Amino acid sequence: VKVEVVGEEPEEPEVPTETQNYTVTEALAAYVDGQQIPAIVTGYIVGAVNSAPETGSQFGADATIATNILISDNAETLDYTECLIVQLPSGDIRSALNLVDNPGNYKKQVKITGSIEKYFKVAGLKSVTAYEFTGVTGIIDVIGESNAVKTIFDITGRRIDNITRPGIYIVNGKKVLVK
């Protein structure tokens, strides 16, 4: 009897040992059940998971669970399959990132260092050690004041109709130096 090898056995995927940067989509693709892959994953905070992801995903700023967050490449997603569940360790990281205490984090972009591994029976990010908010944060809308002058007072406190010469004035309740 002659035995002939037709094909090679498939190799186990190589698991990176160095921390690498991933988008959420790349992290989901890199996930290998039973492995811990060091990673820095960047995504938008879009919700949290209260139970199984398929039935317990909560999208929006009004999450009711503080132990995890959902991140996605798309800040508008409502599909848990496009998200990575991030386990928040107790302490400063949980206090800073969870949506229960920080609803303003909703749709903020964040870079999180941890390990891609099984969480809630799907790909997740656990053993989180660091985070950093990225992208534009802080200013969402700019609302300008009307340029209409309501009241002007000179330095002696007399109300005047308009400014005619240099000096210190109170304009709409604010000190103004006119040169």
Coordinates of N, CA, C and O in Angstrom, one line a residue:
V1 N 0.9 -1.2 0.0 CA 0.0 0.0 0.0 C 0.9 1.2 0.0 O 1.8 1.3 0.8
K2 N 0.6 2.1 -0.9 CA 1.3 3.3 -1.0 C 0.5 4.5 -0.5 O -0.6 4.7 -1.0
V3 N 1.0 5.3 0.4 CA 0.3 6.4 1.0 C 1.0 7.7 0.4 O 2.2 7.9 0.4
E4 N 0.1 8.5 -0.2 CA 0.6 9.8 -0.8 C 0.0 11.0 -0.1 O -1.2 11.0 0.1
V5 N 0.8 11.9 0.3 CA 0.3 13.1 1.0 C -0.2 14.1 -0.1 O 0.6 14.5 -1.0
V6 N -1.5 14.4 0.0 CA -2.1 15.3 -1.0 C -1.9 16.7 -0.6 O -1.7 17.6 -1.5
G7 N -2.1 17.1 0.6 CA -2.0 18.5 1.1 C -1.3 18.5 2.4 O -1.1 17.5 3.1
E8 N -1.0 19.7 2.8 CA -0.4 19.9 4.1 C -1.4 20.2 5.2 O -2.5 20.7 4.8
E9 N -1.1 19.8 6.4 CA -2.0 20.1 7.5 C -2.1 21.7 7.6 O -1.0 22.3 7.5
P10 N -3.2 22.2 7.9 CA -3.3 23.7 8.1 C -2.5 24.1 9.4 O -2.6 23.4 10.4
E11 N -1.8 25.2 9.3 CA -1.0 25.6 10.4 C -1.9 26.4 11.3 O -2.9 27.1 10.9
E12 N -1.6 26.4 12.6 CA -2.3 27.2 13.6 C -1.9 28.7 13.3 O -0.8 29.0 12.9
P13 N -2.9 29.6 13.4 CA -2.5 31.0 13.1 C -1.5 31.5 14.1 O -1.5 31.1 15.3
E14 N -0.5 32.3 13.6 CA 0.5 32.8 14.5 C 0.0 33.9 15.3 O -0.6 34.9 14.8
V15 N 0.1 33.8 16.6 CA -0.4 34.8 17.6 C 0.7 35.8 17.9 O 1.7 35.4 18.3
P16 N 0.4 37.1 17.6 CA 1.5 38.1 17.9 C 1.8 38.1 19.4 O 0.9 38.0 20.2
T17 N 3.1 38.3 19.7 CA 3.5 38.4 21.1 C 3.8 39.9 21.4 O 3.8 40.2 22.6
E18 N 4.0 40.7 20.4 CA 4.2 42.2 20.6 C 2.9 42.9 20.5 O 2.0 42.5 19.7
T19 N 2.7 43.9 21.3 CA 1.5 44.7 21.2 C 1.4 45.4 19.9 O 2.4 46.1 19.4
Q20 N 0.3 45.3 19.2 CA 0.1 45.9 17.9 C -1.1 46.8 17.9 O -2.0 46.6 18.7
N21 N -1.2 47.8 17.0 CA -2.3 48.7 16.9 C -3.4 48.1 16.0 O -3.0 47.5 14.9
Y22 N -4.6 48.2 16.4 CA -5.7 47.6 15.6 C -6.9 48.6 15.5 O -7.1 49.3 16.5
T23 N -7.6 48.6 14.4 CA -9.0 49.1 14.4 C -9.9 48.1 15.0 O -9.4 46.9 15.3
V24 N -11.1 48.4 15.3 CA -12.0 47.4 15.8 C -12.2 46.2 14.9 O -12.2 45.1 15.2
T25 N -12.4 46.6 13.6 CA -12.5 45.5 12.5 C -11.3 44.6 12.5 O -11.5 43.4 12.4
E26 N -10.1 45.2 12.6 CA -8.9 44.4 12.6 C -8.8 43.5 13.8 O -8.4 42.3 13.8
A27 N -9.2 44.1 15.0 CA -9.2 43.3 16.2 C -10.1 42.1 16.2 O -9.8 41.0 16.6
L28 N -11.3 42.3 15.6 CA -12.3 41.3 15.5 C -11.7 40.2 14.6 O -11.9 39.0 14.9
A29 N -11.0 40.5 13.5 CA -10.5 39.6 12.6 C -9.3 38.8 13.2 O -9.0 37.7 12.9
A30 N -8.5 39.5 14.1 CA -7.3 38.9 14.7 C -7.7 37.9 15.8 O -6.8 37.1 16.2
Y31 N -8.9 38.0 16.3 CA -9.3 37.2 17.5 C -9.2 35.7 17.2 O -9.6 35.2 16.1
V32 N -8.5 35.0 18.1 CA -8.4 33.5 18.0 C -8.8 33.0 19.3 O -8.3 33.3 20.4
D33 N -9.9 32.1 19.3 CA -10.4 31.6 20.5 C -9.3 30.8 21.3 O -8.6 30.0 20.8
G34 N -9.2 31.1 22.6 CA -8.3 30.5 23.4 C -6.9 31.2 23.5 O -6.0 30.8 24.2
Q35 N -6.8 32.3 22.7 CA -5.5 33.0 22.7 C -5.7 34.4 23.4 O -6.8 34.9 23.4
Q36 N -4.6 34.9 23.8 CA -4.6 36.3 24.3 C -3.6 37.1 23.5 O -2.4 36.8 23.4
I37 N -4.1 38.1 22.7 CA -3.3 38.8 21.8 C -3.1 40.2 22.3 O -4.1 41.0 22.4
P38 N -1.9 40.6 22.6 CA -1.7 42.0 23.1 C -2.1 43.0 22.0 O -1.7 42.8 20.9
A39 N -2.8 44.0 22.4 CA -3.3 45.0 21.4 C -3.6 46.3 21.9 O -3.8 46.5 23.1
I40 N -3.5 47.3 21.0 CA -4.0 48.7 21.3 C -5.1 48.9 20.2 O -4.8 48.8 19.0
V41 N -6.3 49.0 20.7 CA -7.5 49.1 19.8 C -8.1 50.5 19.9 O -8.3 51.0 20.9
T42 N -8.3 51.1 18.7 CA -8.9 52.4 18.6 C -10.3 52.3 18.1 O -10.6 51.6 17.1
G43 N -11.3 52.9 18.7 CA -12.7 52.9 18.3 C -13.5 53.9 19.0 O -13.0 54.6 19.9
Y44 N -14.8 54.0 18.6 CA -15.7 54.9 19.2 C -16.5 54.2 20.3 O -17.0 53.1 20.0
I45 N -16.8 54.8 21.4 CA -17.6 54.3 22.5 C -19.1 54.4 22.0 O -19.5 55.5 21.8
V46 N -19.7 53.3 21.9 CA -21.1 53.3 21.3 C -22.2 52.7 22.3 O -23.3 52.7 22.0
G47 N -21.7 52.1 23.4 CA -22.7 51.4 24.3 C -22.0 50.5 25.3 O -20.8 50.6 25.6
A48 N -22.8 49.6 25.8 CA -22.3 48.6 26.7 C -23.1 47.3 26.6 O -24.1 47.3 25.8
V49 N -22.7 46.2 27.2 CA -23.4 45.0 27.2 C -23.9 44.6 28.6 O -23.1 44.5 29.5
N50 N -25.2 44.3 28.7 CA -25.8 43.9 30.0 C -25.8 42.4 30.2 O -25.9 41.9 31.3
S51 N -25.9 41.7 29.1 CA -26.0 40.2 29.1 C -25.3 39.7 27.8 O -24.3 40.3 27.4
A52 N -25.9 38.7 27.2 CA -25.3 38.2 25.9 C -25.4 39.3 24.9 O -26.4 40.1 24.8
P53 N -24.3 39.5 24.1 CA -24.3 40.6 23.1 C -25.5 40.7 22.2 O -26.0 41.8 21.9
E54 N -25.9 39.5 21.8 CA -27.0 39.5 20.8 C -28.4 40.0 21.4 O -29.2 40.5 20.6
T55 N -28.5 39.9 22.7 CA -29.8 40.3 23.3 C -29.6 41.5 24.3 O -30.6 42.1 24.6
G56 N -28.4 41.7 24.8 CA -28.2 42.6 25.9 C -27.3 43.8 25.5 O -26.9 44.6 26.4
S57 N -27.1 44.1 24.2 CA -26.3 45.2 23.9 C -27.2 46.5 24.0 O -28.3 46.5 23.6
Q58 N -26.6 47.5 24.7 CA -27.3 48.8 24.9 C -26.5 49.8 24.1 O -25.3 50.1 24.4
F59 N -27.1 50.4 23.1 CA -26.4 51.5 22.4 C -26.9 52.8 22.8 O -28.1 53.0 23.1
G60 N -26.0 53.7 23.0 CA -26.4 55.1 23.4 C -25.7 55.4 24.7 O -25.0 54.6 25.3
A61 N -25.9 56.7 25.1 CA -25.2 57.2 26.3 C -25.9 56.8 27.6 O -25.3 56.9 28.7
D62 N -27.1 56.2 27.5 CA -27.8 55.8 28.8 C -27.6 54.3 29.2 O -28.6 53.7 29.5
A63 N -26.4 53.8 29.1 CA -26.1 52.5 29.5 C -26.4 52.3 31.0 O -26.4 53.2 31.8
T64 N -26.8 51.0 31.3 CA -27.1 50.7 32.7 C -26.0 49.8 33.4 O -26.2 49.4 34.5
I65 N -24.9 49.5 32.6 CA -23.9 48.6 33.2 C -22.5 49.4 33.1 O -22.3 50.0 32.0
A66 N -21.8 49.4 34.1 CA -20.5 50.1 34.2 C -19.3 49.3 34.0 O -18.2 49.8 34.0
T67 N -19.4 48.0 33.9 CA -18.3 47.1 33.9 C -17.7 46.9 32.5 O -16.6 46.2 32.3
N68 N -18.3 47.4 31.4 CA -17.8 47.2 30.1 C -18.3 48.3 29.2 O -19.3 49.0 29.5
I69 N -17.7 48.4 28.0 CA -18.2 49.3 27.0 C -18.1 48.6 25.6 O -17.4 47.6 25.5
L70 N -18.9 49.1 24.7 CA -18.8 48.6 23.3 C -18.0 49.7 22.5 O -18.4 50.8 22.6
I71 N -17.0 49.3 21.7 CA -16.4 50.2 20.8 C -16.5 49.7 19.4 O -16.6 48.5 19.1
S72 N -16.6 50.7 18.4 CA -16.8 50.3 17.0 C -16.0 51.3 16.2 O -15.7 52.4 16.6
D73 N -15.7 50.9 14.9 CA -15.1 51.8 14.0 C -16.0 52.9 13.6 O -15.6 54.0 13.1
N74 N -17.3 52.7 13.7 CA -18.4 53.6 13.3 C -19.1 54.1 14.5 O -19.8 53.4 15.2
A75 N -19.0 55.4 14.7 CA -19.7 56.0 15.9 C -21.2 55.9 15.9 O -21.9 56.1 16.9
E76 N -21.8 55.6 14.7 CA -23.2 55.6 14.6 C -23.8 54.1 14.6 O -25.0 53.9 14.4
T77 N -22.9 53.1 14.8 CA -23.4 51.7 14.7 C -24.4 51.3 15.7 O -24.4 51.8 16.9
L78 N -25.3 50.5 15.3 CA -26.3 49.9 16.2 C -26.3 48.4 16.1 O -27.2 47.7 16.4
D79 N -25.1 47.8 15.6 CA -25.0 46.4 15.3 C -23.8 45.9 16.2 O -22.7 46.2 16.0
Y80 N -24.2 45.0 17.1 CA -23.2 44.5 18.1 C -22.1 43.7 17.3 O -21.0 43.5 17.8
T81 N -22.3 43.1 16.1 CA -21.3 42.4 15.4 C -20.2 43.3 14.9 O -19.2 42.8 14.5
E82 N -20.4 44.6 14.9 CA -19.4 45.5 14.4 C -18.6 46.1 15.6 O -17.9 47.0 15.5
C83 N -18.9 45.5 16.8 CA -18.3 46.1 18.0 C -17.4 45.1 18.7 O -17.5 43.9 18.6
L84 N -16.5 45.6 19.5 CA -15.6 44.9 20.4 C -16.1 45.2 21.8 O -16.2 46.4 22.1
I85 N -16.3 44.2 22.6 CA -16.7 44.5 24.0 C -15.4 44.6 24.8 O -14.5 43.8 24.8
V86 N -15.3 45.7 25.6 CA -14.1 46.0 26.4 C -14.5 45.8 27.8 O -15.4 46.5 28.4
Q87 N -13.8 44.9 28.5 CA -14.0 44.7 29.9 C -13.2 45.8 30.7 O -12.0 46.0 30.5
L88 N -14.0 46.6 31.5 CA -13.3 47.7 32.3 C -12.9 47.2 33.7 O -13.8 46.8 34.5
P89 N -11.6 47.2 34.0 CA -11.2 46.7 35.3 C -11.7 47.8 36.3 O -11.8 48.9 36.1
S90 N -11.9 47.3 37.5 CA -12.3 48.2 38.6 C -11.2 49.2 38.8 O -10.0 48.9 38.6
G91 N -11.6 50.4 39.2 CA -10.6 51.5 39.5 C -10.7 52.6 38.5 O -11.8 52.9 38.0
D92 N -9.6 53.3 38.3 CA -9.6 54.5 37.5 C -10.1 54.4 36.1 O -10.8 55.2 35.5
I93 N -9.7 53.2 35.4 CA -10.1 53.0 34.0 C -11.6 52.9 33.9 O -12.2 53.5 33.1
R94 N -12.2 52.1 34.8 CA -13.6 51.9 34.8 C -14.3 53.3 35.1 O -15.3 53.6 34.4
S95 N -13.8 53.9 36.1 CA -14.4 55.2 36.5 C -14.4 56.2 35.4 O -15.3 57.0 35.2
A96 N -13.3 56.2 34.5 CA -13.2 57.2 33.5 C -13.9 56.8 32.2 O -14.4 57.7 31.5
L97 N -14.1 55.5 31.9 CA -14.6 55.1 30.6 C -16.1 54.7 30.6 O -16.8 54.8 29.5
N98 N -16.6 54.2 31.7 CA -18.0 53.7 31.6 C -19.0 54.7 31.3 O -18.8 55.9 31.7
L99 N -20.1 54.3 30.6 CA -21.1 55.3 30.2 C -22.1 55.6 31.3 O -22.8 56.6 31.3
V100 N -22.2 54.8 32.4 CA -23.2 55.0 33.5 C -22.7 56.3 34.1 O -23.6 57.2 34.4
D101 N -21.5 56.5 34.5 CA -21.0 57.6 35.1 C -20.5 58.8 34.2 O -20.3 59.9 34.6
N102 N -20.3 58.4 32.9 CA -19.8 59.4 31.9 C -20.5 59.3 30.6 O -20.0 58.9 29.6
P103 N -21.8 59.7 30.6 CA -22.6 59.6 29.4 C -22.0 60.5 28.3 O -22.2 60.3 27.1
G104 N -21.2 61.5 28.6 CA -20.5 62.3 27.7 C -19.4 61.6 26.9 O -19.0 62.1 25.8
N105 N -19.1 60.4 27.3 CA -18.1 59.5 26.5 C -18.7 58.9 25.3 O -18.0 58.4 24.4
Y106 N -20.0 58.9 25.2 CA -20.7 58.3 24.1 C -20.2 59.0 22.8 O -20.2 60.2 22.7
K107 N -19.8 58.2 21.8 CA -19.3 58.6 20.5 C -17.9 59.2 20.6 O -17.5 59.7 19.6
K108 N -17.3 59.2 21.7 CA -15.9 59.7 21.8 C -15.0 58.6 21.3 O -15.2 57.4 21.5
Q109 N -13.9 59.0 20.6 CA -12.9 58.0 20.1 C -11.9 57.8 21.2 O -11.4 58.7 21.9
V110 N -11.6 56.5 21.4 CA -10.6 56.1 22.5 C -9.7 55.1 22.0 O -10.0 54.2 21.1
K111 N -8.5 55.1 22.5 CA -7.4 54.1 22.2 C -7.2 53.3 23.5 O -6.9 54.0 24.5
I112 N -7.4 52.0 23.4 CA -7.4 51.2 24.7 C -6.3 50.1 24.5 O -6.3 49.4 23.5
T113 N -5.5 49.9 25.5 CA -4.5 48.9 25.6 C -5.0 47.7 26.4 O -5.4 47.9 27.5
G114 N -4.9 46.5 25.8 CA -5.3 45.4 26.6 C -5.0 44.1 25.8 O -4.0 44.0 25.1
S115 N -5.8 43.1 25.9 CA -5.6 41.8 25.3 C -6.9 41.3 24.6 O -7.9 41.3 25.2
I116 N -6.7 41.0 23.3 CA -7.9 40.5 22.5 C -8.1 39.1 22.9 O -7.2 38.2 22.8
E117 N -9.2 38.8 23.5 CA -9.5 37.4 23.9 C -11.0 37.2 24.1 O -11.8 38.2 23.9
K118 N -11.5 36.0 24.5 CA -12.9 35.7 24.6 C -13.5 36.5 25.8 O -12.9 36.5 26.9
Y119 N -14.6 37.2 25.5 CA -15.3 37.9 26.5 C -16.8 37.8 26.1 O -17.1 38.1 25.0
F120 N -17.7 37.4 27.0 CA -19.1 37.2 26.7 C -19.2 36.2 25.5 O -20.1 36.3 24.6
K121 N -18.3 35.2 25.4 CA -18.3 34.1 24.4 C -18.0 34.6 23.0 O -18.3 33.9 22.0
V122 N -17.6 35.9 22.9 CA -17.2 36.4 21.6 C -15.8 37.2 21.7 O -15.3 37.3 22.8
A123 N -15.3 37.8 20.7 CA -14.1 38.6 20.7 C -14.3 39.8 21.6 O -15.3 40.5 21.5
G124 N -13.4 40.0 22.5 CA -13.4 41.1 23.4 C -12.0 41.7 23.7 O -11.0 41.1 23.2
L125 N -12.0 42.7 24.5 CA -10.7 43.3 24.9 C -10.7 43.2 26.4 O -11.6 43.8 27.1
K126 N -9.8 42.5 27.0 CA -9.7 42.3 28.5 C -8.3 42.7 28.9 O -7.5 43.1 28.2
S127 N -8.1 42.6 30.2 CA -6.9 43.0 30.9 C -6.4 44.4 30.4 O -5.3 44.6 30.1
V128 N -7.4 45.3 30.5 CA -7.1 46.7 30.0 C -6.1 47.4 31.0 O -6.4 47.4 32.2
T129 N -5.1 48.0 30.5 CA -4.1 48.6 31.3 C -4.0 50.1 31.1 O -3.4 50.9 31.9
A130 N -4.5 50.6 29.9 CA -4.4 52.0 29.6 C -5.4 52.5 28.6 O -5.9 51.6 27.9
Y131 N -5.7 53.8 28.6 CA -6.6 54.3 27.6 C -6.2 55.7 27.3 O -5.5 56.4 28.1
E132 N -6.6 56.2 26.1 CA -6.4 57.6 25.8 C -7.5 58.1 24.8 O -7.8 57.4 23.8
F133 N -8.1 59.2 25.2 CA -9.1 59.7 24.2 C -8.4 60.3 23.1 O -7.4 61.0 23.3
T134 N -8.8 60.1 21.9 CA -8.1 60.6 20.7 C -9.1 61.3 19.8 O -10.3 61.4 20.1
G135 N -8.7 61.9 18.7 CA -9.6 62.6 17.9 C -10.0 63.9 18.5 O -9.4 64.4 19.5
V136 N -11.0 64.6 18.0 CA -11.4 65.9 18.5 C -12.3 65.6 19.7 O -13.3 64.9 19.6
T137 N -12.0 66.3 20.8 CA -12.8 66.2 22.0 C -13.0 67.6 22.6 O -12.3 68.5 22.3
G138 N -14.0 67.7 23.3 CA -14.2 69.0 24.0 C -15.2 69.9 23.4 O -16.4 70.0 23.8
I139 N -14.9 70.5 22.3 CA -15.8 71.5 21.7 C -16.7 70.7 20.7 O -16.2 70.1 19.7
I140 N -18.0 70.8 20.9 CA -19.0 70.1 20.0 C -19.6 71.2 19.2 O -19.7 71.0 18.0
D141 N -20.2 72.2 19.8 CA -20.9 73.3 19.1 C -20.3 74.6 19.6 O -20.0 74.8 20.8
V142 N -20.3 75.6 18.7 CA -19.9 76.9 19.0 C -21.1 77.8 18.9 O -21.7 77.9 17.8
I143 N -21.5 78.5 20.0 CA -22.7 79.3 19.9 C -22.2 80.7 20.2 O -21.6 81.0 21.3
G144 N -22.2 81.6 19.2 CA -21.7 82.9 19.4 C -22.7 83.9 20.0 O -23.9 83.7 20.0
E145 N -22.2 84.9 20.6 CA -23.1 86.0 21.2 C -23.4 87.0 20.1 O -22.7 87.2 19.2
S146 N -24.5 87.6 20.3 CA -24.9 88.6 19.4 C -24.0 89.8 19.5 O -23.5 90.1 20.6
N147 N -23.6 90.4 18.4 CA -22.7 91.6 18.4 C -23.5 92.8 18.9 O -22.9 93.9 19.0
A148 N -24.7 92.8 19.1 CA -25.5 93.9 19.5 C -25.1 94.4 20.9 O -25.0 93.6 21.8
V149 N -24.8 95.7 21.0 CA -24.4 96.2 22.3 C -25.6 96.6 23.1 O -26.5 97.3 22.6
K150 N -25.7 96.0 24.3 CA -26.9 96.3 25.1 C -26.7 97.5 26.0 O -27.5 98.4 26.0
T151 N -25.6 97.5 26.7 CA -25.3 98.6 27.6 C -23.9 99.0 27.6 O -23.0 98.1 27.6
I152 N -23.6 100.3 27.7 CA -22.2 100.7 27.8 C -22.1 101.7 29.0 O -22.9 102.6 29.1
F153 N -21.1 101.5 29.8 CA -20.8 102.5 30.9 C -19.4 102.9 30.8 O -18.5 102.1 30.5
D154 N -19.1 104.2 31.2 CA -17.8 104.6 31.2 C -17.2 104.3 32.6 O -17.8 103.7 33.4
I155 N -15.9 104.7 32.8 CA -15.2 104.3 34.0 C -15.8 104.9 35.2 O -15.7 104.4 36.3
T156 N -16.5 106.0 35.1 CA -17.2 106.7 36.2 C -18.5 106.1 36.5 O -19.2 106.5 37.5
G157 N -19.0 105.1 35.7 CA -20.3 104.5 35.9 C -21.4 105.1 35.2 O -22.6 104.7 35.4
R158 N -21.2 106.2 34.4 CA -22.3 106.8 33.6 C -22.6 106.0 32.4 O -21.7 105.5 31.7
R159 N -23.9 105.8 32.1 CA -24.3 105.1 30.9 C -24.2 106.0 29.7 O -24.6 107.2 29.8
I160 N -23.6 105.4 28.6 CA -23.4 106.2 27.4 C -23.9 105.4 26.2 O -24.1 104.2 26.3
D161 N -24.2 106.1 25.1 CA -24.8 105.5 24.0 C -23.8 104.8 23.1 O -24.1 103.8 22.5
N162 N -22.5 105.4 23.0 CA -21.5 104.7 22.2 C -20.1 105.2 22.7 O -20.0 106.2 23.4
I163 N -19.1 104.4 22.2 CA -17.7 104.7 22.6 C -17.1 105.7 21.6 O -17.1 105.4 20.4
T164 N -16.7 106.8 22.1 CA -16.1 107.8 21.2 C -14.6 108.1 21.3 O -14.0 108.7 20.5
R165 N -14.0 107.6 22.4 CA -12.6 107.8 22.6 C -12.0 106.6 23.4 O -12.7 105.8 24.0
P166 N -10.6 106.5 23.3 CA -10.0 105.4 24.1 C -10.3 105.5 25.6 O -10.5 106.6 26.1
G167 N -10.2 104.3 26.2 CA -10.5 104.3 27.7 C -11.0 102.9 28.1 O -11.0 102.0 27.3
I168 N -11.4 102.8 29.4 CA -11.9 101.6 29.9 C -13.4 101.7 30.0 O -13.9 102.7 30.6
Y169 N -14.1 100.7 29.5 CA -15.6 100.8 29.5 C -16.1 99.4 30.0 O -15.4 98.4 30.0
I170 N -17.4 99.5 30.4 CA -18.1 98.2 30.8 C -19.1 98.1 29.6 O -20.0 98.9 29.5
V171 N -18.9 97.0 28.8 CA -19.8 96.7 27.7 C -20.5 95.4 27.9 O -19.8 94.4 28.0
N172 N -21.8 95.4 28.0 CA -22.6 94.2 28.3 C -22.1 93.5 29.5 O -22.0 92.3 29.6
G173 N -21.7 94.2 30.6 CA -21.2 93.6 31.8 C -19.8 93.2 31.8 O -19.4 92.6 32.8
K174 N -19.0 93.4 30.8 CA -17.6 93.0 30.7 C -16.7 94.2 30.5 O -17.0 95.1 29.8
K175 N -15.6 94.1 31.2 CA -14.6 95.2 31.1 C -14.0 95.2 29.7 O -13.6 94.1 29.2
V176 N -13.9 96.4 29.0 CA -13.3 96.4 27.7 C -12.3 97.6 27.7 O -12.6 98.7 28.2
L177 N -11.1 97.4 27.2 CA -10.1 98.4 27.0 C -10.1 98.8 25.5 O -9.9 98.0 24.6
V178 N -10.4 100.1 25.3 CA -10.4 100.6 23.9 C -9.2 101.5 23.7 O -9.0 102.4 24.5
K179 N -8.3 101.1 22.8 CA -7.1 101.9 22.5 C -7.3 102.9 21.4 O -8.0 102.8 20.5

